[in-house]
Coordinates of C-alpha atoms in Angstrom, one line a residue:
X1 CA 25.1 53.2 -49.4
X2 CA 22.3 50.7 -49.3
X3 CA 22.4 47.0 -49.9
X4 CA 19.5 44.8 -51.0
X5 CA 19.3 41.0 -51.2
X6 CA 18.3 41.3 -54.9
X7 CA 19.9 43.9 -57.2
X8 CA 18.1 44.8 -60.4
X9 CA 20.4 46.9 -62.7
X10 CA 18.9 47.1 -66.1
X11 CA 20.5 50.1 -67.8
X12 CA 18.8 52.1 -70.5
X13 CA 20.5 51.1 -73.7
X14 CA 19.3 54.2 -75.5
X15 CA 21.1 56.5 -73.1
X16 CA 24.0 58.3 -75.0
X17 CA 26.4 60.8 -73.5
X18 CA 28.3 63.2 -75.6
X19 CA 31.6 64.9 -74.7
X20 CA 30.6 67.8 -77.0
X21 CA 27.6 68.7 -74.9
X22 CA 28.3 71.3 -72.2
X23 CA 27.3 70.3 -68.7
X24 CA 24.9 72.8 -67.1
X25 CA 25.7 74.4 -63.9
X26 CA 23.9 72.6 -61.1
X27 CA 22.6 74.5 -58.1
X28 CA 22.1 72.3 -55.1
X29 CA 18.7 72.6 -53.6
X30 CA 18.1 72.5 -49.9
X31 CA 15.4 70.0 -49.0
X32 CA 14.5 69.5 -45.4
X33 CA 13.6 65.8 -45.0
X34 CA 10.8 65.0 -42.6
X35 CA 11.5 62.6 -39.8
X36 CA 9.3 59.5 -39.2
X37 CA 8.9 57.7 -35.9
X38 CA 7.3 54.3 -35.9
X39 CA 5.2 53.5 -32.8
X40 CA 4.6 49.8 -32.3
X41 CA 3.7 47.4 -29.6
X42 CA 1.4 44.5 -28.8
X43 CA -2.3 44.8 -28.5
X44 CA -3.3 47.0 -25.5
X45 CA 0.3 48.2 -24.7
X46 CA -0.6 51.8 -24.9
X47 CA 0.4 52.9 -28.4
X48 CA -2.6 55.2 -28.9
X49 CA -2.3 56.6 -25.4
X50 CA 1.3 57.6 -26.2
X51 CA 0.2 59.0 -29.5
X52 CA -2.5 61.2 -27.9
X53 CA -0.1 62.3 -25.2
X54 CA 2.4 63.5 -27.8
X55 CA -0.2 65.3 -29.8
X56 CA -1.5 67.2 -26.8
X57 CA 1.9 68.2 -25.4
X58 CA 3.8 71.4 -26.3
X59 CA 6.5 70.4 -28.7
X60 CA 6.6 73.2 -31.3
X61 CA 6.1 70.6 -34.1
X62 CA 3.4 70.2 -36.7
X63 CA 2.9 66.5 -36.5
X64 CA 1.1 64.3 -39.0
X65 CA -0.1 61.0 -37.8
X66 CA -0.9 57.9 -39.8
X67 CA -3.2 55.5 -37.9
X68 CA -4.0 52.0 -39.0
X69 CA -5.4 50.6 -35.9
X70 CA -8.8 51.7 -34.5
X71 CA -10.1 50.9 -31.0
X72 CA -13.2 51.8 -29.1
X73 CA -11.8 54.3 -26.6
X74 CA -9.9 57.0 -28.5
X75 CA -11.7 60.2 -29.3
X76 CA -9.2 60.9 -32.0
X77 CA -9.8 57.5 -33.6
X78 CA -13.6 57.9 -33.3
X79 CA -13.6 61.2 -35.0
X80 CA -12.1 59.6 -38.0
X81 CA -13.9 56.3 -37.9
X82 CA -17.1 57.6 -39.6
X83 CA -17.6 55.1 -42.3
X84 CA -20.8 53.1 -42.5
X85 CA -20.9 49.5 -41.4
X86 CA -17.5 50.0 -39.7
X87 CA -15.8 50.7 -43.0
X88 CA -13.0 53.3 -42.7
X89 CA -12.0 55.8 -45.3
X90 CA -9.4 58.5 -45.6
X91 CA -10.2 61.7 -43.7
X92 CA -8.1 64.4 -42.2
X93 CA -8.5 66.0 -38.8
X94 CA -6.5 69.1 -38.0
X95 CA -6.0 69.6 -34.2
X96 CA -5.8 72.8 -32.3
X97 CA -2.0 72.7 -31.8
X98 CA -1.3 72.4 -35.6
X99 CA -1.0 68.6 -35.6
X100 CA -2.6 66.7 -38.5
X101 CA -4.2 63.2 -38.1
X102 CA -5.0 60.8 -40.9
X103 CA -6.8 57.5 -41.0
X104 CA -5.9 55.5 -44.1
X105 CA -7.2 52.3 -45.6
X106 CA -4.1 52.1 -47.9
X107 CA -1.0 50.3 -46.6
X108 CA 2.6 51.1 -46.7
X109 CA 4.0 53.4 -49.4
X110 CA 0.5 54.4 -50.7
X111 CA -0.5 55.8 -47.3
X112 CA 2.7 57.8 -47.1
X113 CA 2.4 59.1 -50.6
X114 CA -1.1 60.4 -49.9
X115 CA 0.2 62.1 -46.8
X116 CA 3.0 63.8 -48.7
X117 CA 0.5 65.5 -50.9
X118 CA -0.2 67.7 -47.9
X119 CA 3.5 68.6 -47.4
X120 CA 4.0 72.0 -45.8
X121 CA 1.3 71.4 -43.2
X122 CA 3.5 69.2 -41.1
X123 CA 7.2 68.8 -40.2
X124 CA 7.1 65.4 -38.4
X125 CA 5.3 62.1 -38.9
X126 CA 4.2 59.5 -36.4
X127 CA 3.2 56.1 -37.8
X128 CA 1.3 53.8 -35.5
X129 CA 1.3 50.2 -36.5
X130 CA -1.3 47.5 -35.6
X131 CA -0.7 45.5 -32.5
X132 CA 0.3 42.4 -34.5
X133 CA 2.5 44.2 -37.1
X134 CA 6.1 43.5 -37.7
X135 CA 7.8 47.0 -37.8
X136 CA 10.7 45.6 -39.9
X137 CA 9.1 45.8 -43.4
X138 CA 7.6 49.2 -42.5
X139 CA 11.0 50.5 -41.5
X140 CA 12.5 49.1 -44.8
X141 CA 10.1 51.3 -46.8
X142 CA 12.2 54.4 -46.1
X143 CA 15.3 52.6 -47.4
X144 CA 13.9 50.8 -50.4
X145 CA 11.8 53.6 -51.9
X146 CA 14.2 56.2 -53.3
X147 CA 11.5 58.8 -53.9
X148 CA 10.3 58.6 -50.3
X149 CA 13.9 58.6 -49.1
X150 CA 14.5 61.9 -50.6
X151 CA 11.6 63.5 -48.7
X152 CA 11.6 61.4 -45.5
X153 CA 13.9 59.6 -43.1
X154 CA 13.3 57.1 -40.4
X155 CA 14.1 58.7 -37.1
X156 CA 13.5 55.6 -34.9
X157 CA 11.3 52.8 -33.7
X158 CA 9.5 53.1 -30.4
X159 CA 8.0 50.0 -28.9
X160 CA 5.3 50.1 -26.2
X161 CA 5.4 47.2 -23.7
X162 CA 2.5 46.3 -21.3
X163 CA 4.2 45.7 -18.0
X164 CA 1.4 43.4 -16.8
X165 CA 0.8 41.2 -19.8
X166 CA 3.9 41.4 -22.0
X167 CA 5.7 38.3 -20.6
X168 CA 2.4 36.3 -21.1
X169 CA 2.0 37.6 -24.6
X170 CA 5.6 36.9 -25.5
X171 CA 5.5 33.3 -24.4
X172 CA 2.6 32.4 -26.7
X173 CA 3.3 30.3 -29.8
X174 CA 3.3 32.2 -33.1
X175 CA 2.9 30.6 -36.5
X176 CA 5.4 27.8 -37.2
X177 CA 8.8 29.3 -38.0
X178 CA 7.8 32.9 -37.2
X179 CA 9.0 34.9 -34.3
X180 CA 6.3 35.9 -31.8
X181 CA 5.0 39.3 -32.7
X182 CA 5.5 40.8 -29.2
X183 CA 9.2 39.7 -29.1
X184 CA 9.8 40.8 -32.7
X185 CA 8.5 44.3 -31.9
X186 CA 11.0 44.6 -29.0
X187 CA 13.8 43.2 -31.1
X188 CA 13.3 46.0 -33.7
X189 CA 13.1 48.8 -31.1
X190 CA 15.4 51.8 -30.6
X191 CA 13.4 52.8 -27.5
X192 CA 11.3 50.4 -25.4
X193 CA 8.7 52.0 -23.1
X194 CA 7.5 49.8 -20.3
X195 CA 4.0 51.1 -19.6
X196 CA 1.5 50.6 -16.8
X197 CA 4.1 50.3 -14.0
X198 CA 1.3 50.8 -11.5
X199 CA -0.1 47.3 -12.3
X200 CA 2.9 45.1 -11.5
X201 CA 5.0 44.2 -8.5
X202 CA 8.7 44.9 -8.2
X203 CA 9.5 41.2 -8.7
X204 CA 7.5 41.1 -11.9
X205 CA 9.1 44.3 -13.2
X206 CA 12.5 42.9 -12.6
X207 CA 11.7 39.7 -14.6
X208 CA 10.5 41.9 -17.4
X209 CA 13.6 44.1 -17.4
X210 CA 15.8 41.0 -17.6
X211 CA 13.8 39.6 -20.5
X212 CA 13.9 42.9 -22.5
X213 CA 17.7 43.3 -21.9
X214 CA 18.2 39.8 -23.2
X215 CA 16.1 40.3 -26.3
X216 CA 17.5 43.8 -27.2
X217 CA 20.4 45.0 -25.2
X218 CA 20.8 48.0 -27.6
X219 CA 17.5 49.6 -26.9
X220 CA 17.0 52.4 -24.4
X221 CA 14.4 51.4 -21.8
X222 CA 12.0 53.9 -20.3
X223 CA 9.5 53.1 -17.5
X224 CA 6.3 55.0 -17.0
X225 CA 2.6 55.0 -16.3
X226 CA -0.1 56.1 -18.7
X227 CA 2.5 56.5 -21.5
X228 CA 3.8 59.7 -20.1
X229 CA 7.4 60.3 -21.2
X230 CA 9.8 63.1 -22.0
X231 CA 9.2 63.9 -25.7
X232 CA 12.9 64.2 -26.4
X233 CA 13.2 60.5 -25.4
X234 CA 11.0 59.4 -28.3
X235 CA 11.3 62.1 -30.9
X236 CA 14.4 63.3 -32.9
X237 CA 16.3 60.2 -32.0
X238 CA 18.4 60.1 -35.3
X239 CA 18.7 56.3 -34.8
X240 CA 19.1 55.5 -38.5
X241 CA 20.9 58.5 -39.9
X242 CA 24.3 60.1 -39.8
X243 CA 23.4 63.4 -38.3
X244 CA 26.5 64.8 -36.7
X245 CA 26.2 68.6 -37.3
X246 CA 26.2 69.2 -33.6
X247 CA 29.0 66.8 -32.9
X248 CA 26.6 64.6 -30.9
X249 CA 28.1 61.4 -29.8
X250 CA 27.7 58.6 -32.3
X251 CA 28.0 56.2 -29.4
X252 CA 24.9 57.7 -27.9
X253 CA 22.9 57.5 -31.1
X254 CA 24.1 54.0 -31.9
X255 CA 24.0 52.7 -28.4
X256 CA 26.2 49.7 -27.9
X257 CA 27.1 48.2 -24.5
X258 CA 30.8 47.8 -24.0
X259 CA 30.5 44.5 -22.2
X260 CA 30.3 41.7 -24.7
X261 CA 27.2 39.6 -24.2
X262 CA 28.0 36.1 -25.4
X263 CA 25.5 34.3 -23.3
X264 CA 23.8 31.3 -24.9
X265 CA 21.2 30.7 -22.2
X266 CA 17.7 31.1 -23.8
X267 CA 14.4 30.9 -22.0
X268 CA 12.2 32.3 -24.7
X269 CA 10.0 30.3 -27.0
X270 CA 11.3 32.1 -30.1
X271 CA 14.9 32.0 -28.9
X272 CA 15.4 35.7 -29.7
X273 CA 18.5 37.3 -27.9
X274 CA 21.1 39.9 -28.5
X275 CA 24.9 39.7 -28.7
X276 CA 27.2 42.6 -28.4
X277 CA 30.8 42.6 -29.7
X278 CA 33.5 45.2 -29.4
X279 CA 36.9 44.8 -31.0
X280 CA 40.0 47.0 -31.6
X281 CA 41.1 47.5 -35.1
X282 CA 39.6 48.0 -38.6
X283 CA 37.9 45.8 -41.2
X284 CA 38.3 45.5 -45.0
X285 CA 35.0 46.8 -46.3
X286 CA 34.7 44.3 -49.2
X287 CA 35.4 41.3 -46.9
X288 CA 32.9 42.6 -44.3
X289 CA 30.2 43.1 -46.8
X290 CA 30.7 39.6 -48.2
X291 CA 30.5 38.2 -44.6
X292 CA 27.4 40.3 -43.8
X293 CA 25.6 39.1 -47.0
X294 CA 26.3 35.5 -46.0
X295 CA 24.9 36.2 -42.6
X296 CA 21.8 38.2 -43.6
X297 CA 20.9 36.9 -47.0
X298 CA 22.3 33.4 -47.2
X299 CA 21.9 32.5 -43.5
X300 CA 25.1 30.4 -43.7
X301 CA 26.0 30.4 -40.1
X302 CA 24.7 27.8 -37.6
X303 CA 23.8 29.0 -34.1
X304 CA 22.0 27.6 -31.1
X305 CA 20.3 24.2 -31.4
X306 CA 22.0 23.6 -34.7
X307 CA 19.7 26.1 -36.4
X308 CA 20.7 28.9 -38.8
X309 CA 21.1 32.3 -37.2
X310 CA 18.4 34.7 -38.2
X311 CA 19.2 38.4 -37.8
X312 CA 16.2 40.7 -37.1
X313 CA 18.1 43.9 -36.3
X314 CA 21.8 44.8 -36.4
X315 CA 23.4 48.1 -35.5
X316 CA 26.9 49.2 -34.9
X317 CA 29.9 51.5 -35.5
X318 CA 32.7 50.3 -37.8
X319 CA 36.3 51.3 -38.5
X320 CA 37.1 50.4 -42.1
X321 CA 40.5 50.2 -43.7
X322 CA 41.1 53.2 -46.0
X323 CA 38.0 55.0 -44.6
X324 CA 39.0 58.0 -42.3
X325 CA 35.5 58.2 -40.8
X326 CA 33.5 56.2 -38.4
X327 CA 30.8 54.2 -40.3
X328 CA 27.3 53.6 -38.8
X329 CA 25.9 50.3 -39.7
X330 CA 22.1 49.6 -39.6
X331 CA 20.3 46.5 -40.7
X332 CA 16.7 45.4 -40.6
X333 CA 16.1 41.8 -41.7
X334 CA 18.0 41.4 -45.0
X335 CA 18.5 45.1 -45.8
X336 CA 21.6 46.9 -44.5
X337 CA 23.0 50.4 -44.8
X338 CA 26.5 51.9 -44.1
X339 CA 27.0 55.6 -43.6
X340 CA 30.3 57.4 -42.9
X341 CA 30.0 60.0 -40.1
X342 CA 32.8 61.7 -38.1
X343 CA 36.5 61.5 -38.7
X344 CA 38.6 59.4 -36.3
X345 CA 40.8 61.7 -34.3
X346 CA 44.6 61.4 -34.6
X347 CA 45.9 58.9 -32.1
X348 CA 42.3 57.7 -31.3
X349 CA 41.9 54.0 -30.9
X350 CA 39.8 52.7 -33.7
X351 CA 37.3 50.0 -32.8
X352 CA 34.3 48.1 -34.2
X353 CA 31.2 47.7 -32.1
X354 CA 28.3 45.5 -33.2
X355 CA 25.0 44.5 -31.7
X356 CA 23.2 41.5 -33.2
X357 CA 19.6 40.9 -32.4
X358 CA 17.9 37.8 -33.7
X359 CA 17.1 34.1 -33.3
X360 CA 19.4 31.2 -32.4
X361 CA 22.4 33.5 -32.1
X362 CA 25.7 32.0 -30.9
X363 CA 27.9 34.7 -29.5
X364 CA 31.1 32.7 -29.7
X365 CA 30.5 31.8 -33.4
X366 CA 29.9 35.5 -34.2
X367 CA 32.9 36.6 -32.3
X368 CA 35.2 34.1 -34.1
X369 CA 34.1 35.3 -37.5
X370 CA 34.2 39.0 -36.7
X371 CA 37.7 38.6 -35.2
X372 CA 38.8 36.9 -38.4
X373 CA 37.8 40.1 -40.3
X374 CA 39.8 42.5 -38.0
X375 CA 42.9 44.1 -39.3
X376 CA 45.6 46.0 -37.3
X377 CA 44.1 44.6 -34.0

């Protein structure tokens, strides 16, 4: 169930149904959708190092890679940057372990559509963004394009953070009214990798940890050197889907801290923080959707500094009246998605857990409105 800020519903007037026509027997087709992991991070954070590390490790996957940032030091990048006068063009490079790399000059959907022409040669996609990219619109592609959504699903967003220079980069002014790119990338993340630990002191690292926790309390944080991580910590995350075939804990996939974070103390130039709420009871789905539309689309709620709250990312688990299953909620910017998952057990306490990540958030205001939506609490 996907919700968009603009709904276009022009029905075909020439469509005619007849009760006399016999419906054909439909045989469901089994289509294995391909997971997509977005790797983002500010300039020099180590995105390409992580990418090369994943490609050279043993993972029993045939990985296709879409690159749209090219540096001077990567052998993989150089092998594909063979255009004259620095111009790049599409070329495919098949690696020894079965991975498939692609450099594309097309953006967004076009690049992915070109990649899907080679379906069968890969079973996983890594998409590396530029250092200044906002991963939000890229993530939204997999919700908004129904054709792509039938073939692919967004597995997660992994953000690389330079332990030495991130705080400096995140404190710089961005364009007027726009969130600093480095902070936005952390706000969108399901996993944050603090890279280059060997270049910072313990005191500097602690300041960085505190900053990241304040911006995005819902992300898992991994610390490393040279982008070396356990592959299962960045691949097959199922951060955006309702995969529950193995009875995996939804609370682990939609990570939400139990301690409500209602702090209004901001030290960041873009005023990006996170607020976590947990409340006992259920919500009426229609009332919740209306409130969420007012929050995401209309931006009706005033937060810190008298400014309207702006949601960058929202995730959570909902208990809805008349719905026997837990419902996973995901939102990126103005687009949100609700997916029923596992059934609440008999006698189990039903709760709603929400993590809001955005600008000018006021935890007390959010808490008041969410409490007003709760039933049976």
